[in-house]
mmCIF file of C-alpha atoms in Angstrom:
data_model
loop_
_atom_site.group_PDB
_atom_site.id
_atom_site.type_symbol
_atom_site.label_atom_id
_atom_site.label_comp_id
_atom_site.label_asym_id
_atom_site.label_seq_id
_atom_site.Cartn_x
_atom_site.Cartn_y
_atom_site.Cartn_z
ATOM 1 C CA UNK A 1 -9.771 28.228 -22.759
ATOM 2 C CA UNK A 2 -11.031 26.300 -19.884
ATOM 3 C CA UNK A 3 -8.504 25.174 -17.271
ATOM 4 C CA UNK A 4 -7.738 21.025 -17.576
ATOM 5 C CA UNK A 5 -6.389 21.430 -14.059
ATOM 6 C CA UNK A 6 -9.745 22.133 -12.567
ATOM 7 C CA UNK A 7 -11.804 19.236 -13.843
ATOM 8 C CA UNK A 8 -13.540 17.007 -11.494
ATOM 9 C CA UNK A 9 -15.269 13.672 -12.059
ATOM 10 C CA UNK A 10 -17.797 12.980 -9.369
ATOM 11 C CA UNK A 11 -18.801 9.161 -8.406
ATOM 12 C CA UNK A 12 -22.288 8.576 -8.509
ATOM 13 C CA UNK A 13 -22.306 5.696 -6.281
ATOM 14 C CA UNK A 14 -25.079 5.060 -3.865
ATOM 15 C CA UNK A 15 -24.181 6.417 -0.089
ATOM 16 C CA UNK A 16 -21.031 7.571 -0.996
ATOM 17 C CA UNK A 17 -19.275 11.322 -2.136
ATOM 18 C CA UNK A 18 -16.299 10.299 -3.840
ATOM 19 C CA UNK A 19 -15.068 12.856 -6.728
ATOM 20 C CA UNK A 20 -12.003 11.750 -8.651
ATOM 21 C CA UNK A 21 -9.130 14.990 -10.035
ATOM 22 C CA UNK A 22 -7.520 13.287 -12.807
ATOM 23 C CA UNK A 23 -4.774 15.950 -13.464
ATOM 24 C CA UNK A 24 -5.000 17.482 -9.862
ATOM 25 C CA UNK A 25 -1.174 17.979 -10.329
ATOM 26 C CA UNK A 26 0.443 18.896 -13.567
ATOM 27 C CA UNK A 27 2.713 16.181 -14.980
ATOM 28 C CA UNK A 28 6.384 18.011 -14.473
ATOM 29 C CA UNK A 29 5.021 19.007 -10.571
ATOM 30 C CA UNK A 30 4.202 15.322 -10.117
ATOM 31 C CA UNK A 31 7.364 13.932 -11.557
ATOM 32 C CA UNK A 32 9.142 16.225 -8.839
ATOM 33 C CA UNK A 33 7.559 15.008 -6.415
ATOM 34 C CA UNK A 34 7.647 11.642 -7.220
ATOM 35 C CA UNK A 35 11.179 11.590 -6.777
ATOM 36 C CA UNK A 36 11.939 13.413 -4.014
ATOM 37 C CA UNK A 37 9.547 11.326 -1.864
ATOM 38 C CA UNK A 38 11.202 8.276 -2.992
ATOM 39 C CA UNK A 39 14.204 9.578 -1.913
ATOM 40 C CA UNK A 40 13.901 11.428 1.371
ATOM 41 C CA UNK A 41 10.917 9.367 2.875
ATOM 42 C CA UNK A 42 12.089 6.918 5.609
ATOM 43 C CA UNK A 43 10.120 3.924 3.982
ATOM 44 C CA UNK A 44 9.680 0.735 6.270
ATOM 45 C CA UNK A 45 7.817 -2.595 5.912
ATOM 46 C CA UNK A 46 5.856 -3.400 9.035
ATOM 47 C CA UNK A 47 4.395 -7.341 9.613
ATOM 48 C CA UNK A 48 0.660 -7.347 9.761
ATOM 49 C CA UNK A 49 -0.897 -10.721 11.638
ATOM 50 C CA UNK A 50 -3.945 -12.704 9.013
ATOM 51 C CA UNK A 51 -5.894 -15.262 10.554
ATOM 52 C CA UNK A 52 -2.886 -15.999 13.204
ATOM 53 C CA UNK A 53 -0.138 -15.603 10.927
ATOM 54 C CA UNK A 54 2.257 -12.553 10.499
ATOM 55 C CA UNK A 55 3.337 -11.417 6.947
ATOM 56 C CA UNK A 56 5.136 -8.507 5.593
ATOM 57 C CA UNK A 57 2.898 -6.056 4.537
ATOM 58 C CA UNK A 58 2.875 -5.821 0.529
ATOM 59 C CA UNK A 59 4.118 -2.023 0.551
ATOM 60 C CA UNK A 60 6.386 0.152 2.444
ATOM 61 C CA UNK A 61 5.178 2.779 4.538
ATOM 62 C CA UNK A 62 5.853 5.957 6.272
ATOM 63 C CA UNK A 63 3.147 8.338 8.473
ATOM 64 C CA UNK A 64 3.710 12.434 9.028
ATOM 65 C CA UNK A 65 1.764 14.503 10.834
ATOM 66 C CA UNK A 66 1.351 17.933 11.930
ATOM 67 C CA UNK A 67 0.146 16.387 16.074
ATOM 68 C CA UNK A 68 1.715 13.486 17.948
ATOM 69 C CA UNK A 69 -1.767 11.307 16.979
ATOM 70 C CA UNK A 70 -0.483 7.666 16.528
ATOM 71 C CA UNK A 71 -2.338 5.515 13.840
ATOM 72 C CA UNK A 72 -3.637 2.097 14.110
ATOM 73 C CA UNK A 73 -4.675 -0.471 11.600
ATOM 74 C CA UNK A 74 -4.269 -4.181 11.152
ATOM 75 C CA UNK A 75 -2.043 -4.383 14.403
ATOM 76 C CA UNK A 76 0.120 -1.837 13.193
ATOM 77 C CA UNK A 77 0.528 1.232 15.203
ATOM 78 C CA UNK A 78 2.521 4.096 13.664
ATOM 79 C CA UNK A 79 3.902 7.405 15.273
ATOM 80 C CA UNK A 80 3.993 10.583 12.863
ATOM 81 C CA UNK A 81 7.096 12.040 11.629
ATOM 82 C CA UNK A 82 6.703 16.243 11.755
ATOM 83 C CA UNK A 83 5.611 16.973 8.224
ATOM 84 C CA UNK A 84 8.626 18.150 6.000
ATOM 85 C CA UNK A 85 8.332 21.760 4.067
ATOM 86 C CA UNK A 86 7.346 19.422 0.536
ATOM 87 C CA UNK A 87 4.494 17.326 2.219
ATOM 88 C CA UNK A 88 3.036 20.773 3.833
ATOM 89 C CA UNK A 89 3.703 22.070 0.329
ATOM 90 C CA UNK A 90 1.421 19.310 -1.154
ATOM 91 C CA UNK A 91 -1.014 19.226 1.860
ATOM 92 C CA UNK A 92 -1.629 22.800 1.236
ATOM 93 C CA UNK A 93 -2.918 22.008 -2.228
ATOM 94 C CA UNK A 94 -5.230 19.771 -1.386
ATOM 95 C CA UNK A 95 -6.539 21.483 1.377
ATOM 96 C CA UNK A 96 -7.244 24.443 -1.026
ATOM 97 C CA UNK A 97 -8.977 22.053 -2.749
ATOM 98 C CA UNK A 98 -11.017 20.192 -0.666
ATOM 99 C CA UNK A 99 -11.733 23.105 2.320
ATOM 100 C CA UNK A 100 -10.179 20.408 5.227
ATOM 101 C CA UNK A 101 -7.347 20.618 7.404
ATOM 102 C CA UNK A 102 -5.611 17.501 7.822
ATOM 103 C CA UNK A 103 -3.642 16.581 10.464
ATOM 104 C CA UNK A 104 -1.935 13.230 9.297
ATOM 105 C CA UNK A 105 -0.655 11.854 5.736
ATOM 106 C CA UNK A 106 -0.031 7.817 5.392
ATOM 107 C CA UNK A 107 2.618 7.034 2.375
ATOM 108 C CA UNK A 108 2.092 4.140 0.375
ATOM 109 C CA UNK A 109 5.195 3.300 -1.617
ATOM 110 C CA UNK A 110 4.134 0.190 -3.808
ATOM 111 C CA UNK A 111 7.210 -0.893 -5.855
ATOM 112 C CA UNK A 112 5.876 -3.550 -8.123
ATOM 113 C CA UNK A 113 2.439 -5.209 -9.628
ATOM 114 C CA UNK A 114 2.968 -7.602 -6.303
ATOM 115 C CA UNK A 115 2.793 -4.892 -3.882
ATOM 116 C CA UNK A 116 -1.098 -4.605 -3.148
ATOM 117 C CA UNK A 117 -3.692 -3.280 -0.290
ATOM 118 C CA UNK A 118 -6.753 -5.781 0.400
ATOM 119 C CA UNK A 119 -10.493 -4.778 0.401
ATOM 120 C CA UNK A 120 -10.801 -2.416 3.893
ATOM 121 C CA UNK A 121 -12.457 0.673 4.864
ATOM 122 C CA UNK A 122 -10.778 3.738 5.984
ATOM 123 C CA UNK A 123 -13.286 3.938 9.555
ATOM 124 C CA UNK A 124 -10.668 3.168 12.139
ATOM 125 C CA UNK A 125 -12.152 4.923 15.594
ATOM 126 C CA UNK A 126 -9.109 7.938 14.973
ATOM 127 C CA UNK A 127 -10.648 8.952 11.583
ATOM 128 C CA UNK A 128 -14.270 9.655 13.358
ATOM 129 C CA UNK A 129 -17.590 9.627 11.751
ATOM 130 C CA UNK A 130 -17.534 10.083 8.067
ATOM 131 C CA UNK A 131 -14.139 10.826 7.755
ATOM 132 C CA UNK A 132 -12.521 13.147 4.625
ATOM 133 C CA UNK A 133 -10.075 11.089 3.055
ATOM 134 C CA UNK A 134 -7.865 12.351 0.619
ATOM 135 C CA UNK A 135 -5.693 10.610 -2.135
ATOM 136 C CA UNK A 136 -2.821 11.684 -4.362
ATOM 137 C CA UNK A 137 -0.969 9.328 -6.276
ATOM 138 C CA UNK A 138 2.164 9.717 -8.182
ATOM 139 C CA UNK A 139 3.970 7.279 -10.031
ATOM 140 C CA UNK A 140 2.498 4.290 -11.839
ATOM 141 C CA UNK A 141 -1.048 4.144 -12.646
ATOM 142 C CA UNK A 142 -2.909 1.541 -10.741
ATOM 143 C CA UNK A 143 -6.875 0.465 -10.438
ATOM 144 C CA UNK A 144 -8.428 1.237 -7.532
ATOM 145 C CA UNK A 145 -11.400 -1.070 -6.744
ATOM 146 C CA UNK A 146 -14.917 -0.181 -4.640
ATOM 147 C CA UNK A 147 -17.156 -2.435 -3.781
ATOM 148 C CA UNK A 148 -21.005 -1.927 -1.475
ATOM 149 C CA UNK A 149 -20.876 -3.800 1.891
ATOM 150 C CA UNK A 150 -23.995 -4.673 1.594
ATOM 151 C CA UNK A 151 -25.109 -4.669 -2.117
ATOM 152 C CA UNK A 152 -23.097 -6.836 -3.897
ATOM 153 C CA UNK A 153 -24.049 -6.171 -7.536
ATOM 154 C CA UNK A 154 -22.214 -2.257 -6.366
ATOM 155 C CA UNK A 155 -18.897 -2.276 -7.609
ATOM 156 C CA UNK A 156 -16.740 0.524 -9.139
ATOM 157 C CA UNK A 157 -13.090 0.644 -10.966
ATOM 158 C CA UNK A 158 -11.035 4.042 -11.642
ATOM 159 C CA UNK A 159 -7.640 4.036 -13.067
ATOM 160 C CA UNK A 160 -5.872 6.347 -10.603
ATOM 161 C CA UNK A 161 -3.625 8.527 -12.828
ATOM 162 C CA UNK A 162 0.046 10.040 -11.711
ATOM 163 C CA UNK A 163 -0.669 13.154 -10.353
ATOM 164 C CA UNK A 164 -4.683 12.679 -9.830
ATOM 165 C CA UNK A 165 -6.576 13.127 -6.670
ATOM 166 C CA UNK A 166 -9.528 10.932 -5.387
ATOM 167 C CA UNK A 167 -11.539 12.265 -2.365
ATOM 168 C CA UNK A 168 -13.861 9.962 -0.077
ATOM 169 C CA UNK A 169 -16.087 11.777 2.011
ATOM 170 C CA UNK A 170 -19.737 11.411 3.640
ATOM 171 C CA UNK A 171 -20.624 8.101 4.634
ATOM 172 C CA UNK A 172 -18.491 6.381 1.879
ATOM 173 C CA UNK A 173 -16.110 4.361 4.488
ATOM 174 C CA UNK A 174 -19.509 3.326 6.642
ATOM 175 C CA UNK A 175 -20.541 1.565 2.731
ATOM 176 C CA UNK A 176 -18.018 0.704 0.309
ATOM 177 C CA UNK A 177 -14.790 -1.091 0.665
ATOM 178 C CA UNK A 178 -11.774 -0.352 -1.080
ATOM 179 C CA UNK A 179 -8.469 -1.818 -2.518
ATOM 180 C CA UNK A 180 -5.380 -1.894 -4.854
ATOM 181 C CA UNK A 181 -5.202 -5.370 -6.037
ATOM 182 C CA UNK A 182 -2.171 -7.198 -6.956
ATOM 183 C CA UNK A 183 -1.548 -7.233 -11.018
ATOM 184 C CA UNK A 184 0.911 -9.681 -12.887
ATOM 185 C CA UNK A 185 1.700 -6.982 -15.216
ATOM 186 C CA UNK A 186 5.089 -5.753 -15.343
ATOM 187 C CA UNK A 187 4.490 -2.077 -13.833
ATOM 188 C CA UNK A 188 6.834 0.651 -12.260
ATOM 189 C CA UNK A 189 6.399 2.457 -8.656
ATOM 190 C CA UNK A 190 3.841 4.074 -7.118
ATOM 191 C CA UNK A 191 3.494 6.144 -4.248
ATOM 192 C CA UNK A 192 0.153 7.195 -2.608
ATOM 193 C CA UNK A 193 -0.174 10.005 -0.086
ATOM 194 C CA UNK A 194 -3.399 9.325 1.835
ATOM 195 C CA UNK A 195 -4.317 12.702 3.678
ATOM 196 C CA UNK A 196 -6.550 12.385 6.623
ATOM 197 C CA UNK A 197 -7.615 13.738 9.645
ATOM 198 C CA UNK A 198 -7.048 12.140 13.542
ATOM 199 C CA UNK A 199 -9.211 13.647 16.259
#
């Protein structure tokens, strides 16, 4: 009997490498997971600046990694926590998985349909030149959205499942734009561990 754990969907999306793990984790493993990094993870809401104006970002956040490598995006500038034993734990995994060694996980912890993350690109100057970028979300199910930079009729929706991977790679960030739009449907948590790796 074949292993469900192994299966792979990949994205056949013009200058991109994205391949999608549905049931990367199994359900119990995710669960665990789930709650413990809801618990323990020092969560925080940082104020990002639009046109001018400063807003509170629609998540909570939290960065780890394994150097002292701050991150930067939309004004924000974050300083890495030392990874705890569970997120090496789960960064192990995935680095089985995908043959990378990351340095640096961003946490996502988006508590209701209103908590969201606009169209960007993961191609800040820390991630260099086609940067791995790898995704595990636990928690409530949410669509993630793609869409070409430059040919508009390219667009792309997955339902990211608890305890599925997705995995950006190649020149996807230098093409396609991504987000987690805001729903009005009446939906739990979800928290998103975005491995990556800072030169």
């Amino acid at each position: 009997m074949a292993d469900l754990f192994q299966e792979d969907i990949k994205l056949n999306l013009p200058d991109s490498k994205i391949v999608y793990y549905p049931s990367f984790l199994k359900k119990n493993e995710a669960d665990t997971y789930f709650e413990l990094l809801k618990r323990i993870v020092p969560w925080q809401q940082d104020t990002i600046k639009v046109f001018g104006k400063e807003y509170p970002q629609p998540r909570l956040t939290a960065l780890y990694g394994s150097n002292d490598r701050t991150y930067s995006y939309s004004n924000i500038t974050m300083k890495p926590l030392p990874f705890t034993n569970k997120l090496l734990e789960i960064k192990q995994k995935i680095e089985i998985r995908t043959d990378v060694t990351f340095t640096t996980c961003l946490l996502n912890l988006y508590r209701d349909g209103r908590d969201s993350n606009g169209w960007h690109a993961d191609d800040e100057k820390e991630l260099g030149v086609n940067p791995v970028i790898a995704s595990l979300t636990l928690g409530q199910e949410r669509f993630f959205h793609l869409k070409h930079r430059k040919n508009k009729t390219l667009k792309q929706k997955i339902l990211l499942e608890h305890g599925s991977l997705l995995v950006m790679s190649g020149e996807t960030q230098s093409h396609w734009l991504h987000q987690i739009p805001k729903t009005t449907r009446p939906i739990g948590e979800r928290i998103n561990l975005t491995f990556r790796v800072i030169k």
